[in-house]
Amino acid sequence: MLEWNICKNCGAILDNSQNTCLNCQGDVEKVNIDYLKKYLDNLNFVVKTLNIFTPYCTLTKDMGNIALESLIMDDLFKYFSYLGLGDNEITDNEVEFINSLLDTNFSKEDIQTLTDAELDKSLPASFKCLQEIDEYGQNFDMYQLNSCSELFNCFKLFGKFFITADNELDGGVLKIYSQYINYLESSLKSKNTALKPIDHLNYKPSKKEETHSLDEYLNELNKLVGLEKVKKDVNSLINLVQIRKLREKRGIKQPPMSLHLVFSGNPGTGKTTVARLLSKIYHEIGLLSEGHLIETDRSGLVGGYVGQTAIKTQEVIQSALGGILFIDEAYSLTSKSENDYGLEAVDTLLKAMEDHRDDLIVIVAGYPALMEKFLYSNPGLESRFNKFIYFEDYNEDELYNIFWLMCEESNLTLDEAGDNYIKEYFKRIYDNRSDNFANGRAVRNLFEEVITNQANRLAPKEEISDVELNTLTYQDFLVDENE
């Protein structure tokens, strides 16, 4: 397998003998072709979205509406072949590089035959098309669209790795590489293309959440107030995934299974909390590479212009890769109103769920009846979301326990009269709850109102004891009733 030493800080390619980077003193890590595949995957992710604009692109229409990905792969092949024959010889490592990165099966003879010796005489077709599409997107206020810069960065980065595939650097090939990159850069800048610096994917600093063991996450799940049926269903799902992973590890065939979920229930029933724990648990058992949760709703996915929705949705999906994408009130995406782009978001989502089925789980959530209509609105949704977990309303005892948990987390307690009051209060609101009862949110709202009332009661006093600071009284619950 092809391998390189690379600085984790600045991304410089280093000699195998170097333990630290001479440029920035950063630590060294060994990487392989998968490092570059992530850049290519990111580029293709953006480009697949841009294919919706190809009918408006003169160049692609002239070429028979060819897919942008195909254009890019073709131009990358020509580029690598051009560099490879810079010393008049294609090596085994260079052939492996081309075939591994581009997922092709070229021989040395193929490469020698297909090489374009005049590559630096005109800008590659893929750049020309992306330039035209970037300009078209700006007509719809998409000023951040700069796919041309993304492609240029890939050419620049891939070329550096390609010319060092044999763990040595020929001076003549380096000169050819530098001249061609300079040619691309000057050509793009002459068209006012803004070129951004390369973002080193694998080593981008990030604030990692504190991690725990699988048992700790499972305990946290099982200690949640109420949700007994939910916890039973989720634990069964986890057991199923663990056994599937074990069968996979042992090479045993198994039927395909969709792990995308529907969480239905009223607000405040713990859907987001369970989804977040599930993302961590799936990461610990090796199902997801990152284990994070991305929350969104219609506003985070749907744009106001033709083509904008697909780009917004792709960006959200990209941020969720390796984890769980949680879409609240998902039924709002299938509105039938005129000029609504929600269905475009659904189509983009379904495509991404197929493309990234090994490292992305989608959970759609909302009211039960509306979620059923949402799934039945599109055959693709119905086939991919076949696991349902229903979150029942919290009963009066569970609401009471949630309130006490909030108190304990804030180092607060209740006097006897206050404790008796909330028992009766939660019984009353549970017995008279509406169809869209707010559950845990109602408890949170009450808690915040009561500690505000306590603050208003204590603030005028000249001396306040620790006991008073840490005690909620019956009086704090009755301020509004006395007004």
CSV table of C-alpha atoms in Angstrom, one decimal:
chain,number,residue,atom,x,y,z
A,1,MET,CA,0.0,0.0,0.0
A,2,LEU,CA,1.2,3.5,-0.8
A,3,GLU,CA,2.2,5.5,2.3
A,4,TRP,CA,3.6,8.9,3.1
A,5,ASN,CA,4.8,10.8,6.2
A,6,ILE,CA,2.8,14.0,6.7
A,7,CYS,CA,2.9,16.8,9.2
A,8,LYS,CA,-0.3,16.8,11.2
A,9,ASN,CA,-0.1,20.5,11.7
A,10,CYS,CA,0.7,22.0,8.2
A,11,GLY,CA,0.1,19.0,6.0
A,12,ALA,CA,3.7,19.0,4.5
A,13,ILE,CA,4.9,15.8,2.9
A,14,LEU,CA,8.0,14.7,4.8
A,15,ASP,CA,10.9,12.3,4.3
A,16,ASN,CA,10.4,8.9,6.0
A,17,SER,CA,13.3,9.6,8.3
A,18,GLN,CA,11.8,12.8,9.8
A,19,ASN,CA,10.0,12.6,13.1
A,20,THR,CA,9.1,16.3,13.3
A,21,CYS,CA,8.3,18.8,10.6
A,22,LEU,CA,11.2,21.2,9.8
A,23,ASN,CA,8.7,23.9,8.8
A,24,CYS,CA,6.5,24.1,11.9
A,25,GLN,CA,7.9,21.5,14.3
A,26,GLY,CA,4.6,19.6,14.1
A,27,ASP,CA,4.2,15.9,14.8
A,28,VAL,CA,4.4,13.4,11.9
A,29,GLU,CA,1.8,10.9,11.0
A,30,LYS,CA,1.8,8.1,8.3
A,31,VAL,CA,-1.1,8.3,5.9
A,32,ASN,CA,-2.2,6.3,2.8
A,33,ILE,CA,-4.4,6.8,-0.2
A,34,ASP,CA,-7.5,7.0,2.0
A,35,TYR,CA,-6.3,10.4,3.1
A,36,LEU,CA,-6.6,11.7,-0.4
A,37,LYS,CA,-9.9,9.8,-1.0
A,38,LYS,CA,-11.5,12.0,1.7
A,39,TYR,CA,-10.6,15.1,-0.3
A,40,LEU,CA,-12.0,13.5,-3.4
A,41,ASP,CA,-15.2,12.4,-1.7
A,42,ASN,CA,-15.7,15.9,-0.4
A,43,LEU,CA,-15.2,17.4,-3.8
A,44,ASN,CA,-17.6,14.9,-5.4
A,45,PHE,CA,-20.1,15.6,-2.7
A,46,VAL,CA,-20.2,19.2,-3.7
A,47,VAL,CA,-20.1,18.5,-7.4
A,48,LYS,CA,-23.0,16.0,-7.3
A,49,THR,CA,-25.2,18.8,-6.0
A,50,LEU,CA,-24.0,21.1,-8.8
A,51,ASN,CA,-25.2,18.7,-11.4
A,52,ILE,CA,-28.6,20.3,-11.1
A,53,PHE,CA,-27.1,23.3,-12.8
A,54,THR,CA,-25.6,21.5,-15.8
A,55,PRO,CA,-28.7,22.1,-18.0
A,56,TYR,CA,-27.9,25.8,-17.7
A,57,CYS,CA,-24.2,25.3,-18.4
A,58,THR,CA,-23.3,25.8,-22.1
A,59,LEU,CA,-20.2,23.6,-22.0
A,60,THR,CA,-21.9,20.5,-20.5
A,61,LYS,CA,-24.8,20.9,-22.9
A,62,ASP,CA,-22.3,21.0,-25.8
A,63,MET,CA,-20.7,17.8,-24.5
A,64,GLY,CA,-24.1,16.0,-24.2
A,65,ASN,CA,-24.9,16.9,-20.6
A,66,ILE,CA,-22.0,14.8,-19.2
A,67,ALA,CA,-21.9,14.5,-15.4
A,68,LEU,CA,-19.5,16.8,-13.7
A,69,GLU,CA,-17.9,13.9,-11.7
A,70,SER,CA,-17.0,12.2,-15.0
A,71,LEU,CA,-15.3,15.3,-16.3
A,72,ILE,CA,-13.3,15.7,-13.2
A,73,MET,CA,-12.2,12.1,-13.1
A,74,ASP,CA,-11.1,12.3,-16.8
A,75,ASP,CA,-9.1,15.5,-16.2
A,76,LEU,CA,-7.5,14.0,-13.0
A,77,PHE,CA,-6.4,11.0,-15.0
A,78,LYS,CA,-4.9,13.2,-17.7
A,79,TYR,CA,-3.1,15.2,-15.1
A,80,PHE,CA,-1.6,12.2,-13.3
A,81,SER,CA,-0.5,10.7,-16.6
A,82,TYR,CA,1.1,14.0,-17.6
A,83,LEU,CA,3.1,14.1,-14.4
A,84,GLY,CA,3.9,10.4,-14.5
A,85,LEU,CA,5.5,10.6,-17.9
A,86,GLY,CA,7.4,13.7,-16.9
A,87,ASP,CA,10.5,11.5,-16.5
A,88,ASN,CA,9.4,9.3,-19.5
A,89,GLU,CA,8.4,6.4,-17.2
A,90,ILE,CA,5.3,5.3,-15.4
A,91,THR,CA,6.1,3.3,-12.3
A,92,ASP,CA,4.1,0.6,-10.5
A,93,ASN,CA,3.4,3.0,-7.6
A,94,GLU,CA,2.1,5.7,-9.9
A,95,VAL,CA,-0.2,3.2,-11.6
A,96,GLU,CA,-1.4,2.0,-8.2
A,97,PHE,CA,-2.0,5.7,-7.2
A,98,ILE,CA,-4.1,6.4,-10.2
A,99,ASN,CA,-6.2,3.2,-10.0
A,100,SER,CA,-6.7,3.4,-6.2
A,101,LEU,CA,-7.7,7.1,-6.1
A,102,LEU,CA,-9.9,7.1,-9.2
A,103,ASP,CA,-11.2,3.6,-8.7
A,104,THR,CA,-10.0,2.5,-12.2
A,105,ASN,CA,-8.0,-0.4,-13.7
A,106,PHE,CA,-5.6,1.2,-16.1
A,107,SER,CA,-2.4,-0.6,-17.2
A,108,LYS,CA,1.0,1.2,-17.9
A,109,GLU,CA,0.3,0.8,-21.6
A,110,ASP,CA,-3.1,2.4,-21.2
A,111,ILE,CA,-1.6,5.4,-19.4
A,112,GLN,CA,1.1,5.9,-22.0
A,113,THR,CA,-1.4,5.7,-24.8
A,114,LEU,CA,-3.9,8.1,-23.3
A,115,THR,CA,-1.5,10.7,-22.0
A,116,ASP,CA,-2.1,14.3,-23.2
A,117,ALA,CA,1.4,15.8,-23.9
A,118,GLU,CA,-0.2,19.2,-24.5
A,119,LEU,CA,-2.1,19.3,-21.2
A,120,ASP,CA,-0.8,22.8,-20.3
A,121,LYS,CA,-2.1,24.4,-23.5
A,122,SER,CA,-5.7,25.0,-22.3
A,123,LEU,CA,-7.7,25.0,-19.1
A,124,PRO,CA,-9.2,21.5,-18.4
A,125,ALA,CA,-12.9,21.2,-19.3
A,126,SER,CA,-13.9,20.4,-15.7
A,127,PHE,CA,-12.5,23.8,-14.5
A,128,LYS,CA,-14.3,25.7,-17.3
A,129,CYS,CA,-17.6,24.0,-16.4
A,130,LEU,CA,-17.3,24.7,-12.7
A,131,GLN,CA,-16.3,28.3,-13.5
A,132,GLU,CA,-19.5,28.8,-15.5
A,133,ILE,CA,-21.6,27.1,-12.8
A,134,ASP,CA,-20.1,29.2,-10.0
A,135,GLU,CA,-21.0,32.3,-11.9
A,136,TYR,CA,-24.5,31.0,-12.5
A,137,GLY,CA,-24.9,30.3,-8.8
A,138,GLN,CA,-24.0,33.9,-7.9
A,139,ASN,CA,-27.1,35.0,-9.8
A,140,PHE,CA,-29.0,33.4,-7.0
A,141,ASP,CA,-27.1,35.0,-4.2
A,142,MET,CA,-24.9,31.9,-3.6
A,143,TYR,CA,-21.7,33.9,-3.3
A,144,GLN,CA,-20.0,31.3,-1.1
A,145,LEU,CA,-20.1,28.8,-4.1
A,146,ASN,CA,-16.5,28.3,-5.2
A,147,SER,CA,-16.3,24.8,-6.6
A,148,CYS,CA,-13.5,25.9,-8.9
A,149,SER,CA,-11.2,26.6,-5.9
A,150,GLU,CA,-12.1,23.2,-4.4
A,151,LEU,CA,-11.0,21.5,-7.6
A,152,PHE,CA,-7.8,23.5,-7.9
A,153,ASN,CA,-6.9,22.6,-4.3
A,154,CYS,CA,-7.4,18.9,-5.2
A,155,PHE,CA,-5.1,19.2,-8.2
A,156,LYS,CA,-2.5,20.9,-6.1
A,157,LEU,CA,-2.7,18.5,-3.2
A,158,PHE,CA,-3.0,15.3,-5.3
A,159,GLY,CA,-0.1,16.3,-7.5
A,160,LYS,CA,2.2,16.6,-4.5
A,161,PHE,CA,1.4,13.1,-3.3
A,162,PHE,CA,1.6,11.7,-6.8
A,163,ILE,CA,5.1,12.9,-7.6
A,164,THR,CA,6.3,11.4,-4.3
A,165,ALA,CA,4.6,8.1,-4.7
A,166,ASP,CA,7.9,6.3,-5.1
A,167,ASN,CA,9.3,7.9,-1.9
A,168,GLU,CA,11.7,10.0,-3.9
A,169,LEU,CA,11.3,13.3,-5.9
A,170,ASP,CA,12.7,13.8,-9.4
A,171,GLY,CA,13.7,17.4,-9.9
A,172,GLY,CA,12.4,17.5,-13.5
A,173,VAL,CA,9.0,16.1,-12.5
A,174,LEU,CA,8.8,18.7,-9.6
A,175,LYS,CA,9.4,21.4,-12.2
A,176,ILE,CA,6.7,20.1,-14.5
A,177,TYR,CA,4.3,19.9,-11.5
A,178,SER,CA,5.1,23.5,-10.4
A,179,GLN,CA,4.8,24.9,-13.9
A,180,TYR,CA,1.4,23.3,-14.4
A,181,ILE,CA,0.0,24.4,-11.0
A,182,ASN,CA,1.2,27.9,-11.7
A,183,TYR,CA,-0.5,27.8,-15.1
A,184,LEU,CA,-3.8,26.7,-13.5
A,185,GLU,CA,-3.5,29.3,-10.8
A,186,SER,CA,-2.9,32.2,-13.3
A,187,SER,CA,-5.6,31.0,-15.6
A,188,LEU,CA,-8.2,30.9,-12.8
A,189,LYS,CA,-7.2,34.2,-11.4
A,190,SER,CA,-7.5,35.8,-14.8
A,191,LYS,CA,-11.1,34.8,-14.6
A,192,ASN,CA,-11.4,36.3,-11.1
A,193,THR,CA,-11.6,33.0,-9.4
A,194,ALA,CA,-10.9,33.4,-5.6
A,195,LEU,CA,-8.5,30.5,-4.6
A,196,LYS,CA,-8.8,29.5,-1.0
A,197,PRO,CA,-6.0,27.7,0.9
A,198,ILE,CA,-6.2,23.9,1.3
A,199,ASP,CA,-8.0,22.7,4.4
A,200,HIS,CA,-6.2,19.6,5.8
A,201,LEU,CA,-9.2,17.4,6.5
A,202,ASN,CA,-7.8,14.8,8.8
A,203,TYR,CA,-6.0,17.2,11.1
A,204,LYS,CA,-8.4,20.1,11.4
A,205,PRO,CA,-8.4,21.1,15.1
A,206,SER,CA,-11.8,20.4,16.7
A,207,LYS,CA,-13.2,20.5,20.1
A,208,LYS,CA,-14.0,16.9,21.0
A,209,GLU,CA,-16.7,16.1,23.4
A,210,GLU,CA,-15.8,14.1,26.5
A,211,THR,CA,-16.1,10.4,25.7
A,212,HIS,CA,-17.3,7.6,27.9
A,213,SER,CA,-17.3,3.8,27.7
A,214,LEU,CA,-20.2,1.8,26.1
A,215,ASP,CA,-21.4,0.7,29.5
A,216,GLU,CA,-21.5,4.3,30.8
A,217,TYR,CA,-23.6,5.4,27.8
A,218,LEU,CA,-25.9,2.4,28.2
A,219,ASN,CA,-26.3,3.2,31.9
A,220,GLU,CA,-27.1,6.8,31.1
A,221,LEU,CA,-29.8,5.6,28.6
A,222,ASN,CA,-31.3,3.2,31.1
A,223,LYS,CA,-31.3,5.8,33.9
A,224,LEU,CA,-33.5,8.2,32.0
A,225,VAL,CA,-36.8,8.9,33.7
A,226,GLY,CA,-39.7,6.9,32.3
A,227,LEU,CA,-39.5,5.9,28.6
A,228,GLU,CA,-39.6,2.2,29.5
A,229,LYS,CA,-40.9,1.1,26.1
A,230,VAL,CA,-38.4,3.4,24.4
A,231,LYS,CA,-35.5,2.0,26.4
A,232,LYS,CA,-36.6,-1.5,25.7
A,233,ASP,CA,-36.8,-0.8,21.9
A,234,VAL,CA,-33.4,1.0,21.8
A,235,ASN,CA,-31.7,-1.7,23.8
A,236,SER,CA,-33.1,-4.4,21.4
A,237,LEU,CA,-31.8,-2.3,18.5
A,238,ILE,CA,-28.4,-2.0,20.0
A,239,ASN,CA,-28.3,-5.8,20.6
A,240,LEU,CA,-29.2,-6.4,17.0
A,241,VAL,CA,-26.5,-4.1,15.7
A,242,GLN,CA,-23.9,-5.7,18.0
A,243,ILE,CA,-24.7,-9.2,16.7
A,244,ARG,CA,-24.7,-8.0,13.1
A,245,LYS,CA,-21.2,-6.5,13.7
A,246,LEU,CA,-20.0,-9.8,15.2
A,247,ARG,CA,-21.4,-11.7,12.2
A,248,GLU,CA,-19.7,-9.3,9.9
A,249,LYS,CA,-16.4,-9.6,11.7
A,250,ARG,CA,-16.6,-13.4,11.3
A,251,GLY,CA,-17.4,-13.2,7.6
A,252,ILE,CA,-21.0,-14.5,7.9
A,253,LYS,CA,-23.5,-13.3,5.4
A,254,GLN,CA,-26.5,-11.4,6.6
A,255,PRO,CA,-29.5,-9.7,5.0
A,256,PRO,CA,-29.3,-5.9,4.5
A,257,MET,CA,-30.9,-3.8,7.2
A,258,SER,CA,-31.8,-0.1,7.4
A,259,LEU,CA,-30.9,1.6,10.7
A,260,HIS,CA,-32.6,4.8,9.9
A,261,LEU,CA,-35.3,5.6,12.5
A,262,VAL,CA,-38.6,7.3,13.1
A,263,PHE,CA,-39.0,8.9,16.5
A,264,SER,CA,-42.7,9.8,17.0
A,265,GLY,CA,-44.2,11.5,20.0
A,266,ASN,CA,-45.1,14.8,21.6
A,267,PRO,CA,-42.5,17.5,22.3
A,268,GLY,CA,-40.3,17.2,25.4
A,269,THR,CA,-40.4,13.3,25.5
A,270,GLY,CA,-36.7,12.9,25.3
A,271,LYS,CA,-36.3,12.2,21.5
A,272,THR,CA,-33.2,14.3,21.0
A,273,THR,CA,-31.6,13.0,24.3
A,274,VAL,CA,-32.1,9.4,23.1
A,275,ALA,CA,-30.8,10.2,19.6
A,276,ARG,CA,-27.6,11.8,21.1
A,277,LEU,CA,-27.0,8.8,23.3
A,278,LEU,CA,-27.6,6.4,20.4
A,279,SER,CA,-25.0,8.3,18.3
A,280,LYS,CA,-22.4,7.7,21.1
A,281,ILE,CA,-23.4,4.1,21.6
A,282,TYR,CA,-23.2,3.3,17.9
A,283,HIS,CA,-19.7,4.9,17.8
A,284,GLU,CA,-18.5,2.8,20.6
A,285,ILE,CA,-19.7,-0.4,19.0
A,286,GLY,CA,-18.0,0.6,15.7
A,287,LEU,CA,-21.1,1.4,13.6
A,288,LEU,CA,-20.4,5.1,13.2
A,289,SER,CA,-16.9,6.6,12.8
A,290,GLU,CA,-17.5,9.9,14.7
A,291,GLY,CA,-20.6,9.4,16.9
A,292,HIS,CA,-21.9,13.0,16.9
A,293,LEU,CA,-25.4,14.3,16.5
A,294,ILE,CA,-26.4,17.0,14.1
A,295,GLU,CA,-29.9,18.5,14.8
A,296,THR,CA,-31.8,20.4,12.1
A,297,ASP,CA,-35.3,21.1,10.8
A,298,ARG,CA,-36.8,22.5,7.7
A,299,SER,CA,-35.1,25.9,8.0
A,300,GLY,CA,-31.7,24.2,8.0
A,301,LEU,CA,-32.4,22.3,4.8
A,302,VAL,CA,-34.7,24.3,2.5
A,303,GLY,CA,-33.6,27.4,0.6
A,304,GLY,CA,-35.5,30.1,-1.1
A,305,TYR,CA,-34.2,29.6,-4.7
A,306,VAL,CA,-34.0,26.9,-7.3
A,307,GLY,CA,-30.9,24.8,-6.5
A,308,GLN,CA,-30.2,26.4,-3.2
A,309,THR,CA,-32.0,23.7,-1.2
A,310,ALA,CA,-29.9,20.8,-2.5
A,311,ILE,CA,-26.7,22.7,-1.6
A,312,LYS,CA,-28.0,23.5,1.9
A,313,THR,CA,-29.1,19.9,2.5
A,314,GLN,CA,-25.8,18.6,1.2
A,315,GLU,CA,-23.9,20.8,3.6
A,316,VAL,CA,-25.9,19.6,6.6
A,317,ILE,CA,-25.5,16.0,5.5
A,318,GLN,CA,-21.7,16.5,5.1
A,319,SER,CA,-21.5,17.8,8.7
A,320,ALA,CA,-23.4,14.7,9.9
A,321,LEU,CA,-21.3,12.1,8.2
A,322,GLY,CA,-19.9,9.6,10.8
A,323,GLY,CA,-22.9,10.3,13.1
A,324,ILE,CA,-26.6,10.8,13.3
A,325,LEU,CA,-28.6,13.5,11.4
A,326,PHE,CA,-31.7,14.3,13.5
A,327,ILE,CA,-34.5,16.1,11.6
A,328,ASP,CA,-37.2,17.5,13.8
A,329,GLU,CA,-40.7,18.1,12.4
A,330,ALA,CA,-39.6,16.3,9.3
A,331,TYR,CA,-43.1,16.3,7.9
A,332,SER,CA,-42.8,20.0,7.1
A,333,LEU,CA,-40.5,19.0,4.2
A,334,THR,CA,-43.4,17.5,2.3
A,335,SER,CA,-45.6,20.6,2.1
A,336,LYS,CA,-47.7,20.7,-1.0
A,337,SER,CA,-47.7,24.5,-1.3
A,338,GLU,CA,-46.7,26.2,-4.5
A,339,ASN,CA,-43.0,27.0,-5.0
A,340,ASP,CA,-42.0,24.8,-2.1
A,341,TYR,CA,-38.5,23.3,-2.2
A,342,GLY,CA,-38.9,20.8,0.6
A,343,LEU,CA,-39.3,17.8,-1.7
A,344,GLU,CA,-35.9,18.8,-3.2
A,345,ALA,CA,-34.4,18.4,0.3
A,346,VAL,CA,-36.1,15.0,0.6
A,347,ASP,CA,-34.7,13.8,-2.7
A,348,THR,CA,-31.2,15.0,-1.8
A,349,LEU,CA,-31.5,13.3,1.6
A,350,LEU,CA,-32.6,10.0,0.1
A,351,LYS,CA,-29.6,10.0,-2.3
A,352,ALA,CA,-27.2,10.8,0.4
A,353,MET,CA,-28.6,8.0,2.6
A,354,GLU,CA,-27.8,5.6,-0.1
A,355,ASP,CA,-24.4,7.0,-0.9
A,356,HIS,CA,-23.3,7.1,2.7
A,357,ARG,CA,-25.3,4.1,4.1
A,358,ASP,CA,-22.2,2.8,5.9
A,359,ASP,CA,-21.5,5.9,8.0
A,360,LEU,CA,-24.7,8.0,8.3
A,361,ILE,CA,-27.9,7.3,10.2
A,362,VAL,CA,-30.9,9.6,9.8
A,363,ILE,CA,-33.6,10.0,12.5
A,364,VAL,CA,-36.8,11.8,11.5
A,365,ALA,CA,-39.0,13.0,14.4
A,366,GLY,CA,-42.3,14.6,15.0
A,367,TYR,CA,-45.9,14.1,16.0
A,368,PRO,CA,-47.1,10.5,15.3
A,369,ALA,CA,-50.0,11.2,12.9
A,370,LEU,CA,-48.0,13.7,10.9
A,371,MET,CA,-45.0,11.4,10.7
A,372,GLU,CA,-47.1,8.7,9.1
A,373,LYS,CA,-48.3,11.1,6.4
A,374,PHE,CA,-44.7,12.2,5.9
A,375,LEU,CA,-43.5,8.6,5.2
A,376,TYR,CA,-46.4,7.7,3.0
A,377,SER,CA,-45.7,10.8,0.9
A,378,ASN,CA,-42.7,9.2,-0.8
A,379,PRO,CA,-42.0,5.5,-1.5
A,380,GLY,CA,-38.3,6.1,-0.9
A,381,LEU,CA,-39.0,7.4,2.6
A,382,GLU,CA,-41.3,4.5,3.4
A,383,SER,CA,-38.7,1.9,2.3
A,384,ARG,CA,-35.7,3.5,4.2
A,385,PHE,CA,-37.5,4.3,7.5
A,386,ASN,CA,-39.0,1.0,8.6
A,387,LYS,CA,-38.1,1.2,12.3
A,388,PHE,CA,-40.4,3.2,14.6
A,389,ILE,CA,-39.9,4.2,18.2
A,390,TYR,CA,-42.9,5.8,19.9
A,391,PHE,CA,-42.2,8.2,22.8
A,392,GLU,CA,-45.2,8.2,25.1
A,393,ASP,CA,-46.2,11.2,27.3
A,394,TYR,CA,-44.6,11.3,30.7
A,395,ASN,CA,-47.1,10.4,33.5
A,396,GLU,CA,-47.6,12.4,36.6
A,397,ASP,CA,-45.0,10.5,38.6
A,398,GLU,CA,-42.4,10.8,35.9
A,399,LEU,CA,-43.0,14.6,35.5
A,400,TYR,CA,-42.6,14.9,39.3
A,401,ASN,CA,-39.3,12.9,39.2
A,402,ILE,CA,-38.0,15.1,36.3
A,403,PHE,CA,-38.7,18.2,38.3
A,404,TRP,CA,-36.7,16.8,41.3
A,405,LEU,CA,-33.8,15.8,39.0
A,406,MET,CA,-33.6,19.4,37.8
A,407,CYS,CA,-33.6,20.6,41.5
A,408,GLU,CA,-30.8,18.1,42.4
A,409,GLU,CA,-28.7,19.2,39.4
A,410,SER,CA,-29.0,22.8,40.7
A,411,ASN,CA,-28.4,21.9,44.4
A,412,LEU,CA,-32.0,22.9,45.2
A,413,THR,CA,-34.6,21.2,47.4
A,414,LEU,CA,-38.3,21.8,48.2
A,415,ASP,CA,-40.0,22.4,51.4
A,416,GLU,CA,-42.8,20.0,52.3
A,417,ALA,CA,-45.6,22.3,51.2
A,418,GLY,CA,-43.8,22.9,47.8
A,419,ASP,CA,-43.3,19.2,47.3
A,420,ASN,CA,-47.0,18.5,47.9
A,421,TYR,CA,-47.9,21.3,45.6
A,422,ILE,CA,-46.0,19.9,42.6
A,423,LYS,CA,-47.4,16.4,43.1
A,424,GLU,CA,-50.9,17.8,42.8
A,425,TYR,CA,-49.8,20.2,40.0
A,426,PHE,CA,-48.4,17.4,37.8
A,427,LYS,CA,-51.4,15.2,38.4
A,428,ARG,CA,-53.7,18.1,37.3
A,429,ILE,CA,-51.8,19.0,34.1
A,430,TYR,CA,-51.3,15.3,33.1
A,431,ASP,CA,-55.0,14.5,33.5
A,432,ASN,CA,-56.0,17.6,31.5
A,433,ARG,CA,-53.1,17.4,28.9
A,434,SER,CA,-53.8,18.4,25.3
A,435,ASP,CA,-52.9,16.3,22.2
A,436,ASN,CA,-49.6,18.2,21.9
A,437,PHE,CA,-48.7,18.2,25.6
A,438,ALA,CA,-45.2,19.7,26.1
A,439,ASN,CA,-44.0,17.0,28.7
A,440,GLY,CA,-40.4,17.7,29.8
A,441,ARG,CA,-40.5,21.2,28.3
A,442,ALA,CA,-43.5,22.0,30.5
A,443,VAL,CA,-41.4,20.8,33.5
A,444,ARG,CA,-38.5,22.9,32.4
A,445,ASN,CA,-40.7,26.0,32.0
A,446,LEU,CA,-42.1,25.5,35.5
A,447,PHE,CA,-38.7,25.0,37.0
A,448,GLU,CA,-37.3,28.2,35.4
A,449,GLU,CA,-40.4,30.2,36.5
A,450,VAL,CA,-40.1,29.0,40.1
A,451,ILE,CA,-36.4,29.8,40.5
A,452,THR,CA,-37.2,33.3,39.1
A,453,ASN,CA,-39.9,33.6,41.7
A,454,GLN,CA,-37.5,32.5,44.4
A,455,ALA,CA,-35.0,35.1,43.3
A,456,ASN,CA,-37.6,37.8,43.4
A,457,ARG,CA,-38.6,36.7,46.9
A,458,LEU,CA,-35.1,36.6,48.3
A,459,ALA,CA,-33.5,39.6,46.6
A,460,PRO,CA,-35.0,42.3,48.9
A,461,LYS,CA,-33.7,40.6,52.0
A,462,GLU,CA,-30.5,42.0,53.6
A,463,GLU,CA,-29.3,38.6,54.8
A,464,ILE,CA,-29.9,35.4,53.0
A,465,SER,CA,-28.9,32.0,54.5
A,466,ASP,CA,-27.5,29.1,52.5
A,467,VAL,CA,-30.7,27.1,53.4
A,468,GLU,CA,-32.8,29.8,51.9
A,469,LEU,CA,-30.7,30.0,48.7
A,470,ASN,CA,-31.0,26.2,48.2
A,471,THR,CA,-34.8,25.8,49.1
A,472,LEU,CA,-37.8,26.4,46.9
A,473,THR,CA,-40.9,27.0,48.9
A,474,TYR,CA,-44.6,26.7,48.4
A,475,GLN,CA,-44.7,30.5,48.1
A,476,ASP,CA,-42.5,30.3,45.0
A,477,PHE,CA,-45.1,28.3,43.2
A,478,LEU,CA,-48.0,30.7,43.9
A,479,VAL,CA,-46.7,34.1,42.8
A,480,ASP,CA,-48.8,34.1,39.6
A,481,GLU,CA,-51.9,32.8,41.4
A,482,ASN,CA,-51.8,35.7,43.9
A,483,GLU,CA,-51.4,38.4,41.3
